[in-house]
PDB file of C-alpha atoms and ligand atoms in Angstrom:
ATOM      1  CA  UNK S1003     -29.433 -19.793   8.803  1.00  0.00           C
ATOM      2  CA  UNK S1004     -28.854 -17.421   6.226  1.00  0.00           C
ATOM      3  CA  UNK S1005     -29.082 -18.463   2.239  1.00  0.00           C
ATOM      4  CA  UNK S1006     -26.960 -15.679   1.452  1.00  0.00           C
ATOM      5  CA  UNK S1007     -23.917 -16.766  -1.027  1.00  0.00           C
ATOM      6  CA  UNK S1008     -20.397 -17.044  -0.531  1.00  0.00           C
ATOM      7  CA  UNK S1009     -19.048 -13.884  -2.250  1.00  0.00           C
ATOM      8  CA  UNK S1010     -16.827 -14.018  -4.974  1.00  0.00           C
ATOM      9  CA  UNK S1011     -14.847 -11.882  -7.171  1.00  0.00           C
ATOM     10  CA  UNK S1012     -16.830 -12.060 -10.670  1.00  0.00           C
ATOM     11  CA  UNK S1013     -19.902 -11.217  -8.714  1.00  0.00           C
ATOM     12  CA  UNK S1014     -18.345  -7.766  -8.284  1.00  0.00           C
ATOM     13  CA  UNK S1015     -18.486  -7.330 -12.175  1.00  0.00           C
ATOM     14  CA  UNK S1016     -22.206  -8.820 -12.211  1.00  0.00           C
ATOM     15  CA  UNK S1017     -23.664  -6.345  -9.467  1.00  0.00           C
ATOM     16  CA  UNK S1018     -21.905  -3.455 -11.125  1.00  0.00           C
ATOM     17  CA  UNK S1019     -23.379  -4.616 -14.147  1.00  0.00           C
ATOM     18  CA  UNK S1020     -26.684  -5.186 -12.934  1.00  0.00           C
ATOM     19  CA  UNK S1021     -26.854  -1.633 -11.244  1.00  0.00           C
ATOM     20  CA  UNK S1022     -26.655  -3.858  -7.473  1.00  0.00           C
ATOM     21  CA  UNK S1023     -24.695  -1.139  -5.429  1.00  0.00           C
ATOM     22  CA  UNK S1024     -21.796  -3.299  -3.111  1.00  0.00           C
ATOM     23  CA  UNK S1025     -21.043  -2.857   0.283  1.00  0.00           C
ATOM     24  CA  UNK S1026     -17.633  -3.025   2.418  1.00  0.00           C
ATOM     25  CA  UNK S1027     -16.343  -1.992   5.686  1.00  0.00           C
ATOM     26  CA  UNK S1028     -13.111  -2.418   7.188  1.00  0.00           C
ATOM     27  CA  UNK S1029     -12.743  -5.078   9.913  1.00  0.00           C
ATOM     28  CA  UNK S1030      -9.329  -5.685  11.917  1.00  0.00           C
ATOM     29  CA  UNK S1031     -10.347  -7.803  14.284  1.00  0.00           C
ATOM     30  CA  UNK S1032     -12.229 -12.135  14.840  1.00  0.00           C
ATOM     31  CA  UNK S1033     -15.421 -10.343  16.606  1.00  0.00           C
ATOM     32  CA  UNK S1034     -16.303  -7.615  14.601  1.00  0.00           C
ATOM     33  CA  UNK S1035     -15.599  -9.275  10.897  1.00  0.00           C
ATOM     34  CA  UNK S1036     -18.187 -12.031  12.089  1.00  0.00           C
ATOM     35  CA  UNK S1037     -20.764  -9.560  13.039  1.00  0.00           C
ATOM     36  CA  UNK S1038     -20.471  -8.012   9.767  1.00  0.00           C
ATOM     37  CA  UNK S1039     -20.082 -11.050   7.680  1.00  0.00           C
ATOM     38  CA  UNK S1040     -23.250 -12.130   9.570  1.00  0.00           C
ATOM     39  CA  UNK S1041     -24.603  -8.692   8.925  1.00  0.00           C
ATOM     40  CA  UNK S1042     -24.383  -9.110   4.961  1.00  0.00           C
ATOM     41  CA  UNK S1043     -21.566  -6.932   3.670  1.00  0.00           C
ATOM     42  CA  UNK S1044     -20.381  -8.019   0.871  1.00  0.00           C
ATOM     43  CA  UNK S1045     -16.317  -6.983   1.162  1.00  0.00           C
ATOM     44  CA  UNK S1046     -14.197  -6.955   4.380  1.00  0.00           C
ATOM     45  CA  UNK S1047     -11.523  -4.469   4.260  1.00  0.00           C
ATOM     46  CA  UNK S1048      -8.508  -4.973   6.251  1.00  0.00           C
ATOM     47  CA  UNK S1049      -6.929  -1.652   6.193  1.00  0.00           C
ATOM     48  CA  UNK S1050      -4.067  -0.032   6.982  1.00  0.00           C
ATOM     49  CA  UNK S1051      -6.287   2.392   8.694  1.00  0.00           C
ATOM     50  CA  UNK S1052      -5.587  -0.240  11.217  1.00  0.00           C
ATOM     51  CA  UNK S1053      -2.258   1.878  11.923  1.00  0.00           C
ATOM     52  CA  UNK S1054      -3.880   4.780  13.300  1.00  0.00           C
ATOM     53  CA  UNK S1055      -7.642   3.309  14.537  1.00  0.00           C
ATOM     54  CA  UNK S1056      -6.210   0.061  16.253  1.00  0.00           C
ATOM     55  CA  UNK S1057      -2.375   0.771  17.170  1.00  0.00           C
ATOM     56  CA  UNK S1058      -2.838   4.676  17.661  1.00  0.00           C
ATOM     57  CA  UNK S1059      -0.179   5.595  15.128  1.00  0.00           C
ATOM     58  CA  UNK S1060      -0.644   9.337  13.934  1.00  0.00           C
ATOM     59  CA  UNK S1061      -1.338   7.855  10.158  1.00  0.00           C
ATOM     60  CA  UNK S1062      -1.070   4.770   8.138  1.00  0.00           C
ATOM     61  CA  UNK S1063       3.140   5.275   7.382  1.00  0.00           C
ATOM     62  CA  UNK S1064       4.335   3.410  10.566  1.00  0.00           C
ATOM     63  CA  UNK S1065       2.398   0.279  10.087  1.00  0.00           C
ATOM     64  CA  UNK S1066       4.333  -2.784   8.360  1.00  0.00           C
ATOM     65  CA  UNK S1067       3.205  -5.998   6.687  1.00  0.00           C
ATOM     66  CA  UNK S1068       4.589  -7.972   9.633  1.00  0.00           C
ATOM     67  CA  UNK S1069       2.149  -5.852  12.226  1.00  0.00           C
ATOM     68  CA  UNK S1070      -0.691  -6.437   9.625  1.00  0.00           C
ATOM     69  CA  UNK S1071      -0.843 -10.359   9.022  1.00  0.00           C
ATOM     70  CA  UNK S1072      -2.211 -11.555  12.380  1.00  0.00           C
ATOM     71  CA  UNK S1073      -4.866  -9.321  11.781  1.00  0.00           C
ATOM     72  CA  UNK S1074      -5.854  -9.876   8.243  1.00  0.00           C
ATOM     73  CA  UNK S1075      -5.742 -13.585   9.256  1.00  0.00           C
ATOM     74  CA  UNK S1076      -8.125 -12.861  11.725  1.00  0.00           C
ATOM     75  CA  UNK S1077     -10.454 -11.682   9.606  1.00  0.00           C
ATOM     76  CA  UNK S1078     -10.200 -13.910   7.202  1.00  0.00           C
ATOM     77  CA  UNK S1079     -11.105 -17.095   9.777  1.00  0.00           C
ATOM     78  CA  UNK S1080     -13.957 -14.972  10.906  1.00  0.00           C
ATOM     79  CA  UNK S1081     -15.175 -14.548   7.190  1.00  0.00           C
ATOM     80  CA  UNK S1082     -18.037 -17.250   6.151  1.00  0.00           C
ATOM     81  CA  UNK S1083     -19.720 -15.418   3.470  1.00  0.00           C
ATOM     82  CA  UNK S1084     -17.500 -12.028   2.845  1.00  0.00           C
ATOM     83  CA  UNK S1085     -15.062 -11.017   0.677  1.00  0.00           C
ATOM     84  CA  UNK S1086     -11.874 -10.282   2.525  1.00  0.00           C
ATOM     85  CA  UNK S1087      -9.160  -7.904   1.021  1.00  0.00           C
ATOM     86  CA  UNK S1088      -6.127  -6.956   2.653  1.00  0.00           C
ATOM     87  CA  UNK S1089      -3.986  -3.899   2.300  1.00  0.00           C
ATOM     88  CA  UNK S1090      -0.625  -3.641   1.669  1.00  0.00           C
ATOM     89  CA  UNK S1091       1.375  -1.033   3.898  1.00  0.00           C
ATOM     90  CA  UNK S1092       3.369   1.756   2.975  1.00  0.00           C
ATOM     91  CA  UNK S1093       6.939   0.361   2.465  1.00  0.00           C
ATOM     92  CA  UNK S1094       5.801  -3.027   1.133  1.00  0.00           C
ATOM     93  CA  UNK S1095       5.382  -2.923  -2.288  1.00  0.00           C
ATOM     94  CA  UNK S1096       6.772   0.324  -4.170  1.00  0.00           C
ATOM     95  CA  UNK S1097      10.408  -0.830  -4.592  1.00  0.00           C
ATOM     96  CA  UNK S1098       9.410  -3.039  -7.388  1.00  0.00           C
ATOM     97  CA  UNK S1099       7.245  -5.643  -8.948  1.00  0.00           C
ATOM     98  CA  UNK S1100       9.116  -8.404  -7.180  1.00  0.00           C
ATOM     99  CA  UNK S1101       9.192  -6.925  -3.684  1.00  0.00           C
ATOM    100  CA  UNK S1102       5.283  -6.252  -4.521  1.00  0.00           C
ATOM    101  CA  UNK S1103       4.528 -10.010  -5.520  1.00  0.00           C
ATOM    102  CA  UNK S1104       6.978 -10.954  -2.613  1.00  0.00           C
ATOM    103  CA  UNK S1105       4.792  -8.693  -0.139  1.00  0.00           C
ATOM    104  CA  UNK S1106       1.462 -10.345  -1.401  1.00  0.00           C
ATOM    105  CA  UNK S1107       2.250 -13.799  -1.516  1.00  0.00           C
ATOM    106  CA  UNK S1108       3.575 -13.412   2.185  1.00  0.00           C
ATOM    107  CA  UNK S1109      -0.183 -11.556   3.038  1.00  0.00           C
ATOM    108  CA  UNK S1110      -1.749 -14.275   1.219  1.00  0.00           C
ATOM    109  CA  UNK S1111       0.064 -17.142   2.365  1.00  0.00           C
ATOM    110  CA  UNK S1112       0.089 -16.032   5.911  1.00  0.00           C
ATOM    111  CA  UNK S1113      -3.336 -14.338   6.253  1.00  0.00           C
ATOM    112  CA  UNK S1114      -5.295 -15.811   3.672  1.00  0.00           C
ATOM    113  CA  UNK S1115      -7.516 -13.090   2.390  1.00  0.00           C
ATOM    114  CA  UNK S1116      -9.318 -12.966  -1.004  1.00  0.00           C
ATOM    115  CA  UNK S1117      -7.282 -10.451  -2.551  1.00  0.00           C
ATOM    116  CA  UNK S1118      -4.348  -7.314  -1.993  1.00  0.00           C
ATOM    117  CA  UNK S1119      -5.253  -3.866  -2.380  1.00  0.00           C
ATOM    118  CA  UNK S1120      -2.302  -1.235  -2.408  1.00  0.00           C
ATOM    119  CA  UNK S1121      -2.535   2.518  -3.225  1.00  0.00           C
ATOM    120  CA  UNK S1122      -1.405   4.402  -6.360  1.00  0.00           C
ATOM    121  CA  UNK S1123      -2.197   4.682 -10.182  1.00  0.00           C
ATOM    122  CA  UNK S1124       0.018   4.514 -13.012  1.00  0.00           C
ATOM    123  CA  UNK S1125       2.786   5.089 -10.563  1.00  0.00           C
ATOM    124  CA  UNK S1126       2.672   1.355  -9.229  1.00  0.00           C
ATOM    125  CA  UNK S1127       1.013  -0.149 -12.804  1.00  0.00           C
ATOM    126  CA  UNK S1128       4.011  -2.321 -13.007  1.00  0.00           C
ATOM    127  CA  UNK S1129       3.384  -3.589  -9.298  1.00  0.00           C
ATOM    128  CA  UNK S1130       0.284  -4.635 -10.472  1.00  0.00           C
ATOM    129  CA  UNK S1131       0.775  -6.057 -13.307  1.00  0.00           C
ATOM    130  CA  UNK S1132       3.019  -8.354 -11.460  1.00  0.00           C
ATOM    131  CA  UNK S1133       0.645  -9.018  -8.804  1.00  0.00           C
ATOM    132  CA  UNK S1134      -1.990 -10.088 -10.930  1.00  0.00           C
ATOM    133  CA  UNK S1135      -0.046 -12.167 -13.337  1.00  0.00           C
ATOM    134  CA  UNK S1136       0.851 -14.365  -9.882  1.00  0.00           C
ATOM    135  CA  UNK S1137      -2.616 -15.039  -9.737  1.00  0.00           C
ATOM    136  CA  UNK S1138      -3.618 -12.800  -6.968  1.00  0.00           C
ATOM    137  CA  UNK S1139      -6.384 -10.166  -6.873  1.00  0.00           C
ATOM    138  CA  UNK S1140      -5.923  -7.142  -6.806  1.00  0.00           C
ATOM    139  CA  UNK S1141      -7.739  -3.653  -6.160  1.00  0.00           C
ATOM    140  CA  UNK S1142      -6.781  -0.730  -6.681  1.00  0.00           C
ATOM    141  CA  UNK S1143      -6.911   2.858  -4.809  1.00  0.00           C
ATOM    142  CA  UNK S1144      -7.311   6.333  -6.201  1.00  0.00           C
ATOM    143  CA  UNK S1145      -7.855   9.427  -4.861  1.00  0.00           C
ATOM    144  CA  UNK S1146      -6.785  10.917  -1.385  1.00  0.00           C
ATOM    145  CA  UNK S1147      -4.045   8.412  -0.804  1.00  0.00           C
ATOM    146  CA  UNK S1148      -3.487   8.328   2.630  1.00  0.00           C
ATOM    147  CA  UNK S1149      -0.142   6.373   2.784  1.00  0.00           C
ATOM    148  CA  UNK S1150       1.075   9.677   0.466  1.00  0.00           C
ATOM    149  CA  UNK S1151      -0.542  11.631   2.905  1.00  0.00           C
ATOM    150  CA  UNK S1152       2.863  13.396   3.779  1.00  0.00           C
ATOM    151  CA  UNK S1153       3.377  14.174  -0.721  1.00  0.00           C
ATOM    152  CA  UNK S1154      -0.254  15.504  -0.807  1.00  0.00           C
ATOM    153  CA  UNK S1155       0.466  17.939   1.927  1.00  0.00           C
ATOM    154  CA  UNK S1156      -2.931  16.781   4.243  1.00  0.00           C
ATOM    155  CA  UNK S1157      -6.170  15.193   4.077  1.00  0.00           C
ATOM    156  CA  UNK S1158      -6.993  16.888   0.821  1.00  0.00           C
ATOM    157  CA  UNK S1159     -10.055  16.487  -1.491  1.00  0.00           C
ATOM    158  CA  UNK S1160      -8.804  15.236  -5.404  1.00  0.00           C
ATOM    159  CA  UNK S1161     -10.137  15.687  -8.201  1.00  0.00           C
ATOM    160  CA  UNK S1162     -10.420  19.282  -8.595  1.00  0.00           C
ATOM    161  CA  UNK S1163      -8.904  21.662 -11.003  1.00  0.00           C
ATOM    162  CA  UNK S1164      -8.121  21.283 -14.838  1.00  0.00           C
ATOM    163  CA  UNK S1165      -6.983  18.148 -15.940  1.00  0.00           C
ATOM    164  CA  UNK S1166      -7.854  16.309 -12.773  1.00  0.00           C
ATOM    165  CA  UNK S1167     -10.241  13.809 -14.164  1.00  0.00           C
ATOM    166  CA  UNK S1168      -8.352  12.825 -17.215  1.00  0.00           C
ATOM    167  CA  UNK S1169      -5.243  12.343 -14.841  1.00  0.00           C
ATOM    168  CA  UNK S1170      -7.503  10.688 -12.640  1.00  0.00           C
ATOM    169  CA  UNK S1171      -8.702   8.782 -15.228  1.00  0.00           C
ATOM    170  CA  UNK S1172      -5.176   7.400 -16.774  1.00  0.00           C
ATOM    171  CA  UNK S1173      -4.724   6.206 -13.278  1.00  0.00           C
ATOM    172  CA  UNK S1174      -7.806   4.406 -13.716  1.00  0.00           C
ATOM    173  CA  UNK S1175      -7.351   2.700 -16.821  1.00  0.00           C
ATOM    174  CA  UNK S1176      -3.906   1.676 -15.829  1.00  0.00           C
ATOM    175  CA  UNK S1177      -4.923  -0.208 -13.028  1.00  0.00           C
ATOM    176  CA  UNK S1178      -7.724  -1.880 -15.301  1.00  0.00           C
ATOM    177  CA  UNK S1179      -5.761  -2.748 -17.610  1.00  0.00           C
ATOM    178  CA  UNK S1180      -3.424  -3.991 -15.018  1.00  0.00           C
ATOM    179  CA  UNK S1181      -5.832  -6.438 -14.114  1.00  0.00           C
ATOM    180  CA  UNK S1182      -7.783  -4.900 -10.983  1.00  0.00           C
ATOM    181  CA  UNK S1183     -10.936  -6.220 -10.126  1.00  0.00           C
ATOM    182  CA  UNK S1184     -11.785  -2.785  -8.640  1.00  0.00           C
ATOM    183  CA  UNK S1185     -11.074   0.745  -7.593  1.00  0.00           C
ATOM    184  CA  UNK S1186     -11.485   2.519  -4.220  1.00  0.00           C
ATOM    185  CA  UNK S1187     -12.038   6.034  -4.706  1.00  0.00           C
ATOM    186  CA  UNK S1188     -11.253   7.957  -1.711  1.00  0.00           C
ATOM    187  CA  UNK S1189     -12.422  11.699  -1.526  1.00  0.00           C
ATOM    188  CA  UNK S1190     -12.902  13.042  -4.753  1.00  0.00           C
ATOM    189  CA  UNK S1191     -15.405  14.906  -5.833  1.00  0.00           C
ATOM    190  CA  UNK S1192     -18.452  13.666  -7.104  1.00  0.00           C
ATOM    191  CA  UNK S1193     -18.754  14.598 -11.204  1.00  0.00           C
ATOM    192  CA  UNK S1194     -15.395  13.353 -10.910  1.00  0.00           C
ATOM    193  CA  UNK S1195     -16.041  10.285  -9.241  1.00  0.00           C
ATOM    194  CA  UNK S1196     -18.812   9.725 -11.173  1.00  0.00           C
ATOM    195  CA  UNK S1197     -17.550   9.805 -14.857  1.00  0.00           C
ATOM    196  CA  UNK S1198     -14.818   7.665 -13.636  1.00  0.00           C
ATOM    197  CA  UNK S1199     -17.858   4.902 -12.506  1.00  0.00           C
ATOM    198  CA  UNK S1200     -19.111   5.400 -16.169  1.00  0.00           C
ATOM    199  CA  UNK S1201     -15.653   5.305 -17.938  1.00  0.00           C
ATOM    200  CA  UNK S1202     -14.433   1.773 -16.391  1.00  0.00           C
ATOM    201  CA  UNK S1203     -15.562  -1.918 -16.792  1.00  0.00           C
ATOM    202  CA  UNK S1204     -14.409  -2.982 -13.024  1.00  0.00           C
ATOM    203  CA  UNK S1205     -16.779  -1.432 -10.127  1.00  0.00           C
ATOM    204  CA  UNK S1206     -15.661   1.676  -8.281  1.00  0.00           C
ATOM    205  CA  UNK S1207     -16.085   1.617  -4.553  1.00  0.00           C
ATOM    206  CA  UNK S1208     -16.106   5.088  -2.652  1.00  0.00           C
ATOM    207  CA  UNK S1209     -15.035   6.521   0.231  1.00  0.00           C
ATOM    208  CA  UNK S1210     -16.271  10.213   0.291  1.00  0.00           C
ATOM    209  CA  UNK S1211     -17.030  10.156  -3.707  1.00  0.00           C
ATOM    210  CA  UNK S1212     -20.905  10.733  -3.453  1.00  0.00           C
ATOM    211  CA  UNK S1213     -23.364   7.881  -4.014  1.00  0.00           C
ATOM    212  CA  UNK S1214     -22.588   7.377  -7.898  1.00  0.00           C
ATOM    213  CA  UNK S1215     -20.464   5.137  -7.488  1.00  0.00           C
ATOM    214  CA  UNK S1216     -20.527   1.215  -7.524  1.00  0.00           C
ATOM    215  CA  UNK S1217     -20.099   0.664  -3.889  1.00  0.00           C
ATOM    216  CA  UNK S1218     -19.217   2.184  -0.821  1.00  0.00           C
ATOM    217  CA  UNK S1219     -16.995   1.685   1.842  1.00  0.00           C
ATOM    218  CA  UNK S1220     -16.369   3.231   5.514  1.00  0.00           C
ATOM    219  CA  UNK S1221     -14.171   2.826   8.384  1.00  0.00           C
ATOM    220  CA  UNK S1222     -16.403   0.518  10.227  1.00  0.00           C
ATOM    221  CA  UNK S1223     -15.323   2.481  13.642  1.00  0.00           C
ATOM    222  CA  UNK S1224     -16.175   6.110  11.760  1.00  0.00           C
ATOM    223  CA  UNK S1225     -19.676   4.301  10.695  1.00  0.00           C
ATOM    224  CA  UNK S1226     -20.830   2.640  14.072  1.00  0.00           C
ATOM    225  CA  UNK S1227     -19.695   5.461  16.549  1.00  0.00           C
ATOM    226  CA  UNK S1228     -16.358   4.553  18.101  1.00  0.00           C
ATOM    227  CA  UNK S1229     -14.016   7.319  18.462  1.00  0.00           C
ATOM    228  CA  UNK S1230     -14.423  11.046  18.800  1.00  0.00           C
ATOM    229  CA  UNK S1231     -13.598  12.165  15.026  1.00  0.00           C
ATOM    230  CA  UNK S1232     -15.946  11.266  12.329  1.00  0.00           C
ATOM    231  CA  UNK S1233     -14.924  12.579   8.760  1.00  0.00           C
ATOM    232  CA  UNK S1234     -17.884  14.871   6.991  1.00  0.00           C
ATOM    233  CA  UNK S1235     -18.412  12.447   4.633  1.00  0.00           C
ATOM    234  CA  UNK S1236     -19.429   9.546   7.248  1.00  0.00           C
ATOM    235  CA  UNK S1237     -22.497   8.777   8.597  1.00  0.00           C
ATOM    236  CA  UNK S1238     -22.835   7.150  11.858  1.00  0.00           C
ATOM    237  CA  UNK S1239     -25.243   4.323  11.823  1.00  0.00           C
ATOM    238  CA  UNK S1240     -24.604   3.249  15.503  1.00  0.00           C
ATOM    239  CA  UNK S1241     -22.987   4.252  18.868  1.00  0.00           C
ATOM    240  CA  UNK S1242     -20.886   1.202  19.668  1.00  0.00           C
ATOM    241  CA  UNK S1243     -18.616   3.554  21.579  1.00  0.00           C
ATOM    242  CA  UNK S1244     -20.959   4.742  23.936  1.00  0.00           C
ATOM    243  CA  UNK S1245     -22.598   1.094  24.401  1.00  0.00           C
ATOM    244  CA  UNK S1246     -18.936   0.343  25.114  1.00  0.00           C
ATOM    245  CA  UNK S1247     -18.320   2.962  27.719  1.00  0.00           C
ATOM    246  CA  UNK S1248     -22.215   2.034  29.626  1.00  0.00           C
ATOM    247  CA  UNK S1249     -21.343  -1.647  29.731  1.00  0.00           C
ATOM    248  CA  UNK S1250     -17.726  -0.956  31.447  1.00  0.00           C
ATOM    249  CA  UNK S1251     -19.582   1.603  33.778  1.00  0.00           C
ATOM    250  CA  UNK S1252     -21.895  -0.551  34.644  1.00  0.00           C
ATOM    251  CA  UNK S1253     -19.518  -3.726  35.208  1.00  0.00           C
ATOM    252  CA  UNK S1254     -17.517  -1.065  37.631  1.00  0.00           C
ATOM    253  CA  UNK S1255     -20.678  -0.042  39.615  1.00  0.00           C
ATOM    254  CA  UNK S1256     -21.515  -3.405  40.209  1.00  0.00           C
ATOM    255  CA  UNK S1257     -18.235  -4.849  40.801  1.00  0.00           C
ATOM    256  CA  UNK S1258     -17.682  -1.914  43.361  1.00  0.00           C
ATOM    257  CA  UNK S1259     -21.478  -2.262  44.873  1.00  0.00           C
ATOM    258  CA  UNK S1260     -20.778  -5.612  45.511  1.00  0.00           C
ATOM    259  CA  UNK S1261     -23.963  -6.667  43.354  1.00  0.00           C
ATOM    260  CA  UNK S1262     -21.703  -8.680  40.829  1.00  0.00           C
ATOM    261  CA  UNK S1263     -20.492 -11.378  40.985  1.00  0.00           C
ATOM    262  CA  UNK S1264     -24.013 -12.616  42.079  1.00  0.00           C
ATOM    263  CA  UNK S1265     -24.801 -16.092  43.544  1.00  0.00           C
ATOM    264  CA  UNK S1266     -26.040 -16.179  39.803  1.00  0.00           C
ATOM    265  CA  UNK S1267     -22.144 -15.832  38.919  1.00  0.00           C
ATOM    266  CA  UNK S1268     -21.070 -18.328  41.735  1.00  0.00           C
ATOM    267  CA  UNK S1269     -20.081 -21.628  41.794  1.00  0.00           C
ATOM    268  CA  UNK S1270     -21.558 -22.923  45.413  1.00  0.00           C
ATOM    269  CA  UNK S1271     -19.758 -26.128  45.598  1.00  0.00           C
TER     270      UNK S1271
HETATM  271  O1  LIG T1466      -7.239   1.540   5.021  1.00  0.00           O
HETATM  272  C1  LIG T1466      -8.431   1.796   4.796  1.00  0.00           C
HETATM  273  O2  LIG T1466      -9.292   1.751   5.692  1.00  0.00           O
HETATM  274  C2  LIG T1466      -8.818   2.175   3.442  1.00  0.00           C
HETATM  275  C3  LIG T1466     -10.185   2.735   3.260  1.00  0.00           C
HETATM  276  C4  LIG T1466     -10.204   4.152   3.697  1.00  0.00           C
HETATM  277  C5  LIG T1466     -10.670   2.564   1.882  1.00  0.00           C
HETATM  278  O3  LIG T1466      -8.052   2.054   2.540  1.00  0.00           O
END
């Protein structure tokens, strides 16, 4: 048995504090969020990456909060030790502060995860605001926003160009001050990404934002080898997908040899 703690949000505060660099991954699914709680991460994502990794969507616009819930609530059963956050799709919360609180108390109610996370800056302030006044936590996300994916005109890096950090930055503090207990930064460069990390109180957590930050986060299936596309700023610390395609081989070969099942794999009487 592990001694490991049950992870909470004011340790977020303490490790960034304490220089303690914090770990997440997304999860969508009861299998894979227990292999990584077991594994020692410290914050399951449940993102709407979901949309185009698990349901093949061609981004993360399609996907509502209805689609989401039986998955976040997966995740957060599977979840002994983790942190579990839960994203809030595109089309669920940037009406207004009410259909925002509405939308989280529905993902918290139904799917019981730690906290919301939802994408924007001072944009969605208000949203927040809200959010976190009902008592729900709340992080935020800056940077290449990929629900805005269709605004931004592509996959593009932020933070470049005059002005970009101190817009960047207002972003930042808005959310803070909004109450967020922390900040995904997704692909933005790293001075950028950096001063931000120095400028806050709450931890930053990055996604293609260089290793100043205070944590980092991948898409677990970009990090463990599933898949055929793997963004530059990934690393790929197994091959799950090609330890999934040997094992199915292999069950074909031997169902089609006639090897399995075996009188191992029989019930004689
Ligand atoms: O949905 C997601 O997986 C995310 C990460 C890229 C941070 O928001």
């Amino acid at each position: 048995m592990s001694d490991r703690k049950q992870v909470r949000i004011h340790h977020f505060a303490q490790m960034k504090q304490r220089g303690e660099k914090i770990t997440m991954l997304t999860a969508y699914d009861y299998p894979t969020a227990r292999a990584f709680d077991e594994a020692g991460v410290d914050m399951l994502l449940v993102g709407d990456s979901m949309g185009d990794n698990i349901l093949g969507y061609d981004s993360t616009v399609p996907l509502t909060l209805e689609e989401m819930i039986p998955f976040a609530r997966a995740v957060s059963r599977a979840a002994s030790k983790s942190f579990v956050v839960a994203d809030l799709p595109f089309g669920s919360y940037e009406i207004s502060p009410e259909q925002a609180v509405e939308s989280s108390i529905r993902m918290m109610k139904l799917a019981q995860p730690n906290a919301i996370k939802f994408e924007g800056g001072r944009r969605v302030a208000r949203q927040v605001k809200a959010v976190t006044d009902a008592g729900i936590p709340f992080m935020g996300h800056l940077g290449f926003t990929p629900q805005s994916e269709n605004a931004i005109g592509g996959r593009r890096i932020q933070g470049r160009g005059d002005g970009a950090y101190e817009e960047m930055l207002a972003d930042a503090l808005a959310l803070q001050e909004a109450g967020a207990f922390a900040i995904v930064l997704e692909m933005v460069v790293e001075p950028v990404a950096t001063e931000l990390t120095a400028a806050l109180d709450i931890p930053t957590i990055g996604i293609g934002a260089g290793p100043h930050t205070d944590g980092q986060v991948l898409v677990w299936l970009d990090a463990l080898g599933v898949g055929d596309w793997h963004p530059s700023f990934s690393k790929q610390f197994g091959a799950v997908g090609e330890a999934m395609r040997q094992g199915a081989a292999g069950y074909v070969a031997e169902v089609k040899g006639g090897t399995f099942p075996s009188v191992d794999h029989t019930f004689s009487d």
